[in-house]
Short mmCIF file of C-alpha atoms (C1' of nucleotides) in Angstrom, two decimals:
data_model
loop_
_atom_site.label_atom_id
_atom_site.label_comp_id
_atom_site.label_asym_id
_atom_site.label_seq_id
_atom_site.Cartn_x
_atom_site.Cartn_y
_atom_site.Cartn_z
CA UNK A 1 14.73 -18.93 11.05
CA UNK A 2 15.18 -15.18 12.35
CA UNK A 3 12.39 -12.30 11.76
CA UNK A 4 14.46 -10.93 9.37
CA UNK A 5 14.79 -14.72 7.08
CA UNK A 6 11.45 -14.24 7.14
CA UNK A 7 11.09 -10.91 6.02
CA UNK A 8 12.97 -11.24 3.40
CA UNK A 9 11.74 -14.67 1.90
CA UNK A 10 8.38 -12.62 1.86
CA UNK A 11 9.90 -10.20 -0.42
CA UNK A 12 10.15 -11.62 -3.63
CA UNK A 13 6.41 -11.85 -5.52
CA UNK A 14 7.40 -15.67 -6.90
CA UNK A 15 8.22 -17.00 -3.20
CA UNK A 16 5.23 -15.59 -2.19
CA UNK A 17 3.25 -17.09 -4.90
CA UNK A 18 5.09 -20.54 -4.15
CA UNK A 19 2.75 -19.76 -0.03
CA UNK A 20 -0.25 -19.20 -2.01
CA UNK A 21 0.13 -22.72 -4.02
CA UNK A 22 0.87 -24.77 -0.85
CA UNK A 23 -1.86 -23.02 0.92
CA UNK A 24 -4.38 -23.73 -2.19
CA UNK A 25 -3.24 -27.32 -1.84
CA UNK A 26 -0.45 -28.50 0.75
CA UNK A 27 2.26 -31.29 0.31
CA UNK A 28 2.77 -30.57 -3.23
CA UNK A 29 5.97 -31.84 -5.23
CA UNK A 30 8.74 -30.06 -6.68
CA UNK A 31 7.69 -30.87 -10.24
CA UNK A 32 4.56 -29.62 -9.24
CA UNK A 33 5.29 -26.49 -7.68
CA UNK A 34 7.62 -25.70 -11.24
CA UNK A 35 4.44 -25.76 -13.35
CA UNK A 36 3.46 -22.99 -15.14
CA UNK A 37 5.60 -20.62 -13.86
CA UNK A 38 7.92 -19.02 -16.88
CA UNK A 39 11.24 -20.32 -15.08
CA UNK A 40 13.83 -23.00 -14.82
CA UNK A 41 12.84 -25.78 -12.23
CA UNK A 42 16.39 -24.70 -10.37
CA UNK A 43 15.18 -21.09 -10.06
CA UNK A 44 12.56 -22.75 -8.25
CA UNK A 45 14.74 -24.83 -6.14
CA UNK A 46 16.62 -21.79 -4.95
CA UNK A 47 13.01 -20.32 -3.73
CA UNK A 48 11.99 -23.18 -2.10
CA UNK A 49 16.07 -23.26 -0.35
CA UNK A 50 15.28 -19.78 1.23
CA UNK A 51 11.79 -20.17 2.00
CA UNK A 52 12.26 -23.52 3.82
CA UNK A 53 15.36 -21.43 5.67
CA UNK A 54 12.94 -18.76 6.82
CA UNK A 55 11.09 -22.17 8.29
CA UNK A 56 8.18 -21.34 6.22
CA UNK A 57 8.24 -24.60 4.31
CA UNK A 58 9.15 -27.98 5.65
CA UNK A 59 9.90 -31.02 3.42
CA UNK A 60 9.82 -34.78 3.13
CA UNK A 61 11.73 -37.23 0.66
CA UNK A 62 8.66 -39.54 -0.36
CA UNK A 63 10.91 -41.74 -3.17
CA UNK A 64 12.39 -39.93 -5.43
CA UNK A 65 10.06 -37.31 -5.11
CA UNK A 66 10.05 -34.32 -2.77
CA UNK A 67 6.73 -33.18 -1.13
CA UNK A 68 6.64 -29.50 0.28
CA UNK A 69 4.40 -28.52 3.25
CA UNK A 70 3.45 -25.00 4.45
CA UNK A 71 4.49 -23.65 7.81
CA UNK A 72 2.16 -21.10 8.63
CA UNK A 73 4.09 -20.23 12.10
CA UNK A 74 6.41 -18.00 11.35
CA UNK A 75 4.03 -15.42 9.44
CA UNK A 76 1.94 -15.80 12.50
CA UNK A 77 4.60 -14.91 14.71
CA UNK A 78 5.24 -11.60 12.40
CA UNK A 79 2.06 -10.60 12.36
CA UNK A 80 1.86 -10.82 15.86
CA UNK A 81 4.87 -9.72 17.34
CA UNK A 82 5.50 -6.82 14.56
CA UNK A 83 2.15 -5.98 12.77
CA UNK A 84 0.04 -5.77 15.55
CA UNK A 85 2.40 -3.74 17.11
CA UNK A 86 1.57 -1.18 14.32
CA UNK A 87 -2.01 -2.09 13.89
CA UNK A 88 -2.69 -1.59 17.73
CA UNK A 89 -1.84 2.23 17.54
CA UNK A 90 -3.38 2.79 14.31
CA UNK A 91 -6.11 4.81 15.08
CA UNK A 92 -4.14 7.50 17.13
CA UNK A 93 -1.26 7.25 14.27
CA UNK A 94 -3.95 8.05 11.91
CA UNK A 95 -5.39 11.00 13.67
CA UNK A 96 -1.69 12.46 14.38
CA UNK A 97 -1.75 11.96 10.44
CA UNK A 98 -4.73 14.02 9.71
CA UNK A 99 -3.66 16.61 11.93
CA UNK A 100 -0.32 17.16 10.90
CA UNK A 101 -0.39 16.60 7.43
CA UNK A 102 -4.09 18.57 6.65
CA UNK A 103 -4.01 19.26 3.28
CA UNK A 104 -1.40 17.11 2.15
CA UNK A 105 -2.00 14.72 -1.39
CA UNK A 106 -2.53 10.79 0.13
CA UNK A 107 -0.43 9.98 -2.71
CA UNK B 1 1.90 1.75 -3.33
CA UNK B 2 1.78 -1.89 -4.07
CA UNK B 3 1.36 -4.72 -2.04
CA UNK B 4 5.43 -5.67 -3.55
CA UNK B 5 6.56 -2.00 -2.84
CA UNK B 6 5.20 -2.75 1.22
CA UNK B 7 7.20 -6.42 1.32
CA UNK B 8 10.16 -5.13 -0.52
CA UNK B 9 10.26 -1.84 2.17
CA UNK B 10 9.19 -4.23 5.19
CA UNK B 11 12.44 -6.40 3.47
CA UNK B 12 15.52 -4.30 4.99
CA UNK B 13 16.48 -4.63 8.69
CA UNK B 14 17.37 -0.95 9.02
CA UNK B 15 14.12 0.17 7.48
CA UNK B 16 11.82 -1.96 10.10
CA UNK B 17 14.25 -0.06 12.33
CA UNK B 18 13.14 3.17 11.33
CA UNK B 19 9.85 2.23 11.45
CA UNK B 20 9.92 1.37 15.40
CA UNK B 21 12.08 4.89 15.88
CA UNK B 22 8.58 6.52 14.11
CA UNK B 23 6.37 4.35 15.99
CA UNK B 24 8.23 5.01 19.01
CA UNK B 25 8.47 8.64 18.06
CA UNK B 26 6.11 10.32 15.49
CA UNK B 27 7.29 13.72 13.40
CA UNK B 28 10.96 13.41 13.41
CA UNK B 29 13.34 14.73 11.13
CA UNK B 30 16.05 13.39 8.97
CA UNK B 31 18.99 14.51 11.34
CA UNK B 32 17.29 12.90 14.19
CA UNK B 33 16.60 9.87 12.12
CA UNK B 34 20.33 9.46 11.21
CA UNK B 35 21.64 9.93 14.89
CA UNK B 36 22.80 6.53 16.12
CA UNK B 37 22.79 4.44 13.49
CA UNK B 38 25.96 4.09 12.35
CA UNK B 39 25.34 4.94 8.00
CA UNK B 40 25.66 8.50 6.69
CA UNK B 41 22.77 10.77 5.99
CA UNK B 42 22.06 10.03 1.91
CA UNK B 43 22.30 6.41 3.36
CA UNK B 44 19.13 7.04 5.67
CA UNK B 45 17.42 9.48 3.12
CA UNK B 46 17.43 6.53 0.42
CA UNK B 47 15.52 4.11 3.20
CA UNK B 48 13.35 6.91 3.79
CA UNK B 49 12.82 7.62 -0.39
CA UNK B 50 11.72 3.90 -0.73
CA UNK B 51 9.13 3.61 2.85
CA UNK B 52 7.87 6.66 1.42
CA UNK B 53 7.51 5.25 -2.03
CA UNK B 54 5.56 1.91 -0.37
CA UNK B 55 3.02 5.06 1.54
CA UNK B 56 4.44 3.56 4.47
CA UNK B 57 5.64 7.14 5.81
CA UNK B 58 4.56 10.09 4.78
CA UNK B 59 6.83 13.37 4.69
CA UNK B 60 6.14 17.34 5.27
CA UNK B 61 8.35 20.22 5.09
CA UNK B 62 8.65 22.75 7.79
CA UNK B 63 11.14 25.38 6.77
CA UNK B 64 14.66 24.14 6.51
CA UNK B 65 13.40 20.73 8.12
CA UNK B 66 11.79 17.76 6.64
CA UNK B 67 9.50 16.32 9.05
CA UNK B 68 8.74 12.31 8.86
CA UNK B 69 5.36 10.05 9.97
CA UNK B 70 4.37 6.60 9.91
CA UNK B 71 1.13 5.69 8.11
CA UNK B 72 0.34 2.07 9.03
CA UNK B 73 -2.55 1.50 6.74
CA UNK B 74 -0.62 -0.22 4.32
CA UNK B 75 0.96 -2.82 7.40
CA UNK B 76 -2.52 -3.41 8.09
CA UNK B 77 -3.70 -3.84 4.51
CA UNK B 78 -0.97 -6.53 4.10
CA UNK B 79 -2.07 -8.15 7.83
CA UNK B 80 -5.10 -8.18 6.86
CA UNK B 81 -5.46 -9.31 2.72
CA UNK B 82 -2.14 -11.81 2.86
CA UNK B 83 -1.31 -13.18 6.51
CA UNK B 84 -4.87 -13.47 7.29
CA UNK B 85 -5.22 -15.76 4.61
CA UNK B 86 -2.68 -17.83 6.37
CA UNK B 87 -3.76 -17.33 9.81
CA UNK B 88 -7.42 -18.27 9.15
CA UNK B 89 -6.10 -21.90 8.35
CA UNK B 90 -3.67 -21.63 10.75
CA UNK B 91 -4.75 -25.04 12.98
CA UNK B 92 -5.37 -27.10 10.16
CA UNK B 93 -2.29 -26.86 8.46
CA UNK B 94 -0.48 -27.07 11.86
CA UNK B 95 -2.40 -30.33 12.05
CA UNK B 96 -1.74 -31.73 8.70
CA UNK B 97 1.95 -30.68 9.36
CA UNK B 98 2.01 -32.50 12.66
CA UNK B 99 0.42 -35.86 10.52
CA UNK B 100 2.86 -35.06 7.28
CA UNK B 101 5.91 -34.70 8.78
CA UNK B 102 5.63 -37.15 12.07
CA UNK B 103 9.05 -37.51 13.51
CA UNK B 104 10.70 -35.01 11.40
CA UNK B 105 13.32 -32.69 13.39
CA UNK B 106 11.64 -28.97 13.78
CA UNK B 107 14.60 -27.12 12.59
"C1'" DT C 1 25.33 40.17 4.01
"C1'" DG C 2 27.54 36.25 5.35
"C1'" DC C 3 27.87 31.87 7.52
"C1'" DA C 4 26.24 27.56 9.46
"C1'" DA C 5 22.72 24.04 9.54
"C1'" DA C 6 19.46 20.90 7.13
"C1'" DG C 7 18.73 18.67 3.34
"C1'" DG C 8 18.89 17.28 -2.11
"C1'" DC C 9 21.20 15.24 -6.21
"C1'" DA C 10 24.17 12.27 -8.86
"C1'" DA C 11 27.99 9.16 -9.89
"C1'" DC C 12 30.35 5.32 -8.40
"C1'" DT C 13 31.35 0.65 -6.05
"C1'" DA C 14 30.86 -3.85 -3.70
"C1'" DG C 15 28.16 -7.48 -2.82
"C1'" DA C 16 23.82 -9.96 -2.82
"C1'" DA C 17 19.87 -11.75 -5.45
"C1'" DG C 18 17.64 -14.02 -9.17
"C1'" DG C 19 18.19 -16.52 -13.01
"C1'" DT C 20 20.51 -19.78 -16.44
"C1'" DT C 21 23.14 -23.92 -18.26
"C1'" DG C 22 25.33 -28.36 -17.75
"C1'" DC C 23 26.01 -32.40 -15.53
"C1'" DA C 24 25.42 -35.83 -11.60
"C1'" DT C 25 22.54 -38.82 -8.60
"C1'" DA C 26 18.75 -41.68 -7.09
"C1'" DT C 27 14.46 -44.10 -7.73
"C1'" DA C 28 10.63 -46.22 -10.53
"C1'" DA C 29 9.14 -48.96 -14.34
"C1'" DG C 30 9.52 -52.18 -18.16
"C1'" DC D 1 19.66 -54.22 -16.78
"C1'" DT D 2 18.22 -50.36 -19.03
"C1'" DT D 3 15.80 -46.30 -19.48
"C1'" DA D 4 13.01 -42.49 -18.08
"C1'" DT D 5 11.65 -39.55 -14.25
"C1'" DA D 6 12.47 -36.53 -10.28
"C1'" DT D 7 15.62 -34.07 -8.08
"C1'" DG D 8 20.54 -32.27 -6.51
"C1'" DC D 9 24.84 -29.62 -7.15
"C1'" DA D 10 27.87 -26.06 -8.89
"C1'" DA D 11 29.65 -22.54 -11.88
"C1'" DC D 12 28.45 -18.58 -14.17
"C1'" DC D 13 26.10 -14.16 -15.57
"C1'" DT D 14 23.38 -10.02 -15.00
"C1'" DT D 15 20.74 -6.90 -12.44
"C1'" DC D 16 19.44 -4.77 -8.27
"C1'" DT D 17 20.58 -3.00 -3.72
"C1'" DA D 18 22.82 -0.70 -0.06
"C1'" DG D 19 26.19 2.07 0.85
"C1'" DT D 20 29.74 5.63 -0.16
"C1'" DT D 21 31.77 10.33 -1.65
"C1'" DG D 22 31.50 14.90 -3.40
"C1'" DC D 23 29.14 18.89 -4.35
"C1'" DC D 24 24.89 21.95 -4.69
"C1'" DT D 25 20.58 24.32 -2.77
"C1'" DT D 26 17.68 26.26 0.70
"C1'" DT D 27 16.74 28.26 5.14
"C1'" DG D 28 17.76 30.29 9.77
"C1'" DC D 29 20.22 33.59 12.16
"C1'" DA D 30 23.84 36.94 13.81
#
DNA sequence: TGCAAAGGCAACTAGAAGGTTGCATATAAG
DNA sequence: CTTATATGCAACCTTCTAGTTGCCTTTGCA
């Protein structure tokens, strides 16, 4: 539920794939979410532990199946309290950029 | 340089760290960066190796000193491409979560 | 020239992360 | 009741990550 849960449950390119499918279509269950994805349904699981730790999933036990919801909070909270604080200076960083590193590859 | 390479960097505690120290503090060099904090130098230098690698700082070399900047482009890139996408919804799915998950503890 | 300061390089280690397999549990359907 | 479906739990393995230590190179300066 800290900054840095959330950080890190960003991290990895399948949890972050898991956001995208809830955000294409919400409340989706586990069998669901396993589809099509080159790994074991318990590889899943574990994605879905740590992303639901970082509060960026919330679930409910509809029978025997398991529906997952996204929580769009916490990103906005990131990109709020930590982005913008980057994204506010960003066109004095940049100039301080261009000046001190003239002639430098952007690489 | 990749959108992975930015959320991996953005991952590590000590790394957002360094980032404020730049933000706070443009141009510094990798003795100043180390002061405080607690890790030995080749520690630091291997943070700095792998925000460079995600063109999240960019380095120059001033005689014996290596000088370090922040480039925020690619915080803004990922504000901008990935929690935007999130953001834009943001209400909606707040609602639907609100309808989904009615009476369900906010942990 | 000689020494100290700033930094680079490489090998090694401990622990965390991502994945698998095997089996157990709970619910739905016939 | 029996069987199939949907999910949970736990041990294990392998790879990556963050950190260390030890030594080398370059630059500033007396």
């Amino acid at each position: 539920m800290s900054m840095d849960d959330v950080f890190k449950a960003l991290a990895d390119p399948m949890r972050r794939r898991l956001l995208d499918d809830l955000h294409a279509r919400n409340g989706q269950t586990l069998g669901a979410l396993c589809e099509g994805r080159g790994m074991t349904r318990q590889a899943v699981t574990k994605h879905l532990a740590i992303l639901q730790a970082a509060n960026l999933i919330a679930t409910e036990k509809r029978g025997r199946e398991k529906l997952h919801y996204l929580n769009p909070v916490p990103i906005h909270d990131i990109a709020d309290r930590w982005i913008g604080k980057y994204e506010r200076g960003r066109l004095d960083a940049l100039a301080t950029l261009k000046r001190d590193l003239e002639g430098q590859t952007d690489d």
